[in-house]
């Protein structure tokens, strides 16, 4: 999106990235990772240094993620900017998330990344939460530190829910005529797919409504499969993977509600996507989910790490789910309209305009030696 966006604005753009060279060699699978490291940390820096020597003084070096930190020192004395998405891996390496324990090599690798991006002076974060985490890790406020919310790079629009449910029925064979609870997300620990199933179970226990649960994302990891198989309502839980992009918007528009109880995020794409598609959203009462949902979402607490407290959490969250599922038509329309207005904050062109503005500010800086 950045490349195409800046090209459309008349800027010259070149993408630099490590290419697989040693990784392609016919070596045992156990050595593949190390071959990739050679490509990234030995071959690529040499090519990057040659590129730097040939580039003019007005070149702006854009790092599209702070995880590319190891290469930041190569241009620390030149015009540069680092985009930051989330610091979940960095915080996990410091044991700030007991749900995601990091091994010794992982901690060393994250420290390596941090030493790199700490040399940068200019940053763009996707949320105020990510910006706050950045400042905490840097121990300072950098020369430039601005927030630019992600821009939707796909067309999500409101569609007729009945039509959408019929389309999904044809594609998946599922009977979704009366609606369904939707979750969109991967197997990452912070997406909390198991928590979604816990809430669903608690909701079915207390509700007279029998809507199915549809989880869309990558093929479920074993803990998710275990949660499904142990559910009292496993026949009504459907795990869908390999869904084409065009059907995601259909799934949002056809859903009764989107349940997104993430433990943490850097931004939270599905919140915006669902709202832009006319789907009410329940998400976690913590930043950045609260930033992204604005006043248009329904909030539940973060799932506690203590397993003894998770049943009570799920029961309370299920009450919120029941409230949203049973919204009167006028209130539901009000919720959907508020979500559409909120999602408009995340227009792609708005994001690109703001990013270009910051790039130009940095380009006009005098290079520090």
Coordinates of N, CA, C and O in Angstrom, one line a residue, residues 295-355:
X295 N -16.6 5.1 20.0 CA -17.8 5.0 20.8 C -18.8 4.1 20.2 O -19.9 4.0 20.6
X296 N -18.4 3.4 19.1 CA -19.3 2.5 18.3 C -19.3 1.1 18.7 O -20.2 0.3 18.3
X297 N -18.4 0.7 19.6 CA -18.3 -0.8 19.9 C -18.8 -1.1 21.3 O -19.0 -0.2 22.1
X298 N -19.1 -2.3 21.5 CA -19.5 -2.8 22.9 C -18.3 -3.4 23.5 O -17.5 -4.2 22.8
X299 N -18.0 -3.2 24.8 CA -16.7 -3.5 25.4 C -16.9 -4.5 26.5 O -17.9 -4.5 27.3
X300 N -16.0 -5.4 26.6 CA -15.9 -6.4 27.7 C -14.5 -6.4 28.2 O -13.5 -6.0 27.5
X301 N -14.3 -6.8 29.5 CA -12.9 -6.8 30.1 C -12.0 -7.8 29.3 O -12.4 -8.7 28.6
X302 N -10.7 -7.5 29.5 CA -9.7 -8.5 29.0 C -9.8 -9.8 29.8 O -10.0 -9.8 31.0
X303 N -9.7 -10.9 29.0 CA -9.8 -12.2 29.7 C -8.6 -12.4 30.7 O -7.5 -12.2 30.3
X304 N -8.9 -12.7 31.9 CA -7.9 -12.9 32.9 C -7.0 -14.1 32.6 O -7.4 -15.0 32.0
X305 N -5.7 -13.9 33.0 CA -4.8 -15.1 32.8 C -5.1 -16.2 33.7 O -4.9 -17.4 33.4
X306 N -5.6 -15.9 34.9 CA -5.9 -16.9 35.9 C -7.1 -17.7 35.4 O -8.2 -17.2 35.3
X307 N -6.9 -19.0 35.2 CA -7.9 -19.9 34.6 C -9.2 -20.0 35.6 O -10.3 -20.2 35.1
X308 N -8.9 -19.8 36.9 CA -10.0 -19.9 37.8 C -11.0 -18.8 37.7 O -12.1 -18.8 38.1
X309 N -10.6 -17.7 37.0 CA -11.4 -16.5 36.8 C -12.0 -16.4 35.4 O -12.8 -15.5 35.2
X310 N -11.7 -17.4 34.6 CA -12.1 -17.2 33.2 C -13.6 -17.6 33.0 O -14.2 -17.1 32.1
X311 N -14.1 -18.5 33.8 CA -15.5 -18.8 33.6 C -16.4 -17.6 34.0 O -17.4 -17.4 33.2
X312 N -16.1 -16.9 35.0 CA -16.9 -15.8 35.4 C -16.7 -14.7 34.3 O -17.7 -14.0 34.0
X313 N -15.5 -14.5 33.8 CA -15.3 -13.6 32.7 C -16.2 -13.9 31.5 O -16.9 -13.0 30.9
X314 N -16.2 -15.2 31.1 CA -17.0 -15.6 30.0 C -18.5 -15.4 30.2 O -19.3 -15.0 29.3
X315 N -19.0 -15.6 31.4 CA -20.4 -15.4 31.8 C -20.8 -14.0 31.6 O -21.8 -13.6 31.1
X316 N -19.9 -13.1 32.1 CA -20.2 -11.6 32.1 C -20.2 -11.2 30.6 O -21.0 -10.4 30.2
X317 N -19.2 -11.7 29.8 CA -19.1 -11.3 28.4 C -20.3 -11.8 27.7 O -20.8 -11.2 26.7
X318 N -20.8 -13.0 28.0 CA -22.0 -13.6 27.4 C -23.2 -12.7 27.6 O -24.1 -12.6 26.7
X319 N -23.3 -12.0 28.7 CA -24.4 -11.1 28.9 C -24.4 -9.9 27.9 O -25.4 -9.5 27.4
X320 N -23.2 -9.4 27.6 CA -23.0 -8.4 26.6 C -23.4 -8.9 25.3 O -24.1 -8.2 24.5
X321 N -23.0 -10.1 25.0 CA -23.3 -10.7 23.7 C -24.8 -10.9 23.6 O -25.4 -10.6 22.5
X322 N -25.5 -11.3 24.6 CA -27.0 -11.4 24.6 C -27.6 -10.0 24.3 O -28.6 -9.9 23.5
X323 N -27.1 -9.0 24.9 CA -27.6 -7.6 24.8 C -27.5 -7.2 23.3 O -28.5 -6.6 22.8
X324 N -26.4 -7.5 22.7 CA -26.2 -7.1 21.3 C -27.1 -8.0 20.3 O -27.7 -7.5 19.4
X325 N -27.1 -9.3 20.6 CA -27.9 -10.1 19.7 C -29.4 -9.8 19.8 O -30.1 -9.9 18.7
X326 N -29.9 -9.3 20.9 CA -31.3 -9.0 21.1 C -31.6 -7.5 20.9 O -32.7 -7.1 21.4
X327 N -30.7 -6.8 20.4 CA -31.0 -5.3 20.2 C -32.3 -5.1 19.4 O -32.5 -5.8 18.3
X328 N -33.2 -4.2 19.8 CA -34.3 -3.9 18.9 C -33.8 -3.3 17.6 O -32.7 -2.8 17.5
X329 N -34.7 -3.4 16.6 CA -34.3 -3.0 15.2 C -33.7 -1.6 15.2 O -32.7 -1.3 14.6
X330 N -34.4 -0.7 15.9 CA -34.0 0.8 15.9 C -32.6 0.9 16.5 O -31.7 1.7 16.0
X331 N -32.4 0.2 17.6 CA -31.1 0.3 18.3 C -30.0 -0.4 17.5 O -28.8 0.1 17.5
X332 N -30.3 -1.5 16.9 CA -29.3 -2.1 16.0 C -28.9 -1.2 14.9 O -27.7 -1.1 14.6
X333 N -29.9 -0.5 14.2 CA -29.5 0.4 13.1 C -28.7 1.5 13.7 O -27.7 1.9 13.0
X334 N -29.0 2.0 14.8 CA -28.2 3.1 15.4 C -26.7 2.6 15.7 O -25.8 3.4 15.4
X335 N -26.6 1.4 16.1 CA -25.2 0.8 16.4 C -24.5 0.7 15.0 O -23.3 1.0 14.9
X336 N -25.2 0.2 14.0 CA -24.5 0.0 12.7 C -24.1 1.3 12.1 O -23.0 1.5 11.6
X337 N -25.0 2.3 12.2 CA -24.7 3.6 11.6 C -23.5 4.2 12.3 O -22.6 4.9 11.7
X338 N -23.4 4.1 13.7 CA -22.3 4.6 14.4 C -21.0 3.9 14.0 O -19.9 4.6 13.9
X339 N -21.1 2.6 13.7 CA -19.9 1.9 13.3 C -19.4 2.4 11.9 O -18.2 2.5 11.7
X340 N -20.3 2.6 11.0 CA -20.0 3.1 9.7 C -19.3 4.4 9.8 O -18.3 4.7 9.1
X341 N -19.8 5.3 10.6 CA -19.2 6.7 10.8 C -17.8 6.5 11.4 O -16.8 7.1 11.0
X342 N -17.7 5.6 12.4 CA -16.4 5.4 13.0 C -15.3 4.8 12.0 O -14.2 5.3 12.0
X343 N -15.8 3.9 11.2 CA -14.9 3.2 10.2 C -14.3 4.2 9.2 O -13.2 4.0 8.6
X344 N -15.1 5.3 8.9 CA -14.7 6.3 8.0 C -13.4 7.0 8.4 O -12.7 7.6 7.5
X345 N -13.0 6.9 9.7 CA -11.8 7.5 10.1 C -10.6 6.8 9.6 O -9.4 7.3 9.6
X346 N -10.8 5.6 9.1 CA -9.6 4.8 8.6 C -9.6 4.6 7.1 O -9.2 3.5 6.6
X347 N -9.9 5.7 6.4 CA -9.8 5.6 5.0 C -8.4 5.5 4.5 O -7.5 6.2 5.1
X348 N -8.1 4.8 3.5 CA -6.8 4.6 2.9 C -6.2 5.9 2.5 O -5.0 6.1 2.8
X349 N -6.9 6.7 1.8 CA -6.3 7.9 1.3 C -6.0 8.9 2.4 O -5.0 9.6 2.3
X350 N -6.8 8.9 3.5 CA -6.4 9.7 4.6 C -5.1 9.3 5.2 O -4.2 10.1 5.6
X351 N -4.9 8.0 5.4 CA -3.7 7.4 5.9 C -2.5 7.8 5.0 O -1.4 8.3 5.5
X352 N -2.6 7.6 3.7 CA -1.5 7.9 2.8 C -1.2 9.4 2.8 O 0.0 9.8 2.7
X353 N -2.2 10.3 2.9 CA -2.0 11.7 2.9 C -1.2 12.1 4.2 O -0.2 12.9 4.1
X354 N -1.6 11.5 5.3 CA -0.9 11.8 6.5 C 0.6 11.3 6.5 O 1.5 11.9 7.0
X355 N 0.7 10.1 6.0 CA 2.1 9.5 5.9 C 3.0 10.4 5.0 O 4.1 10.7 5.3

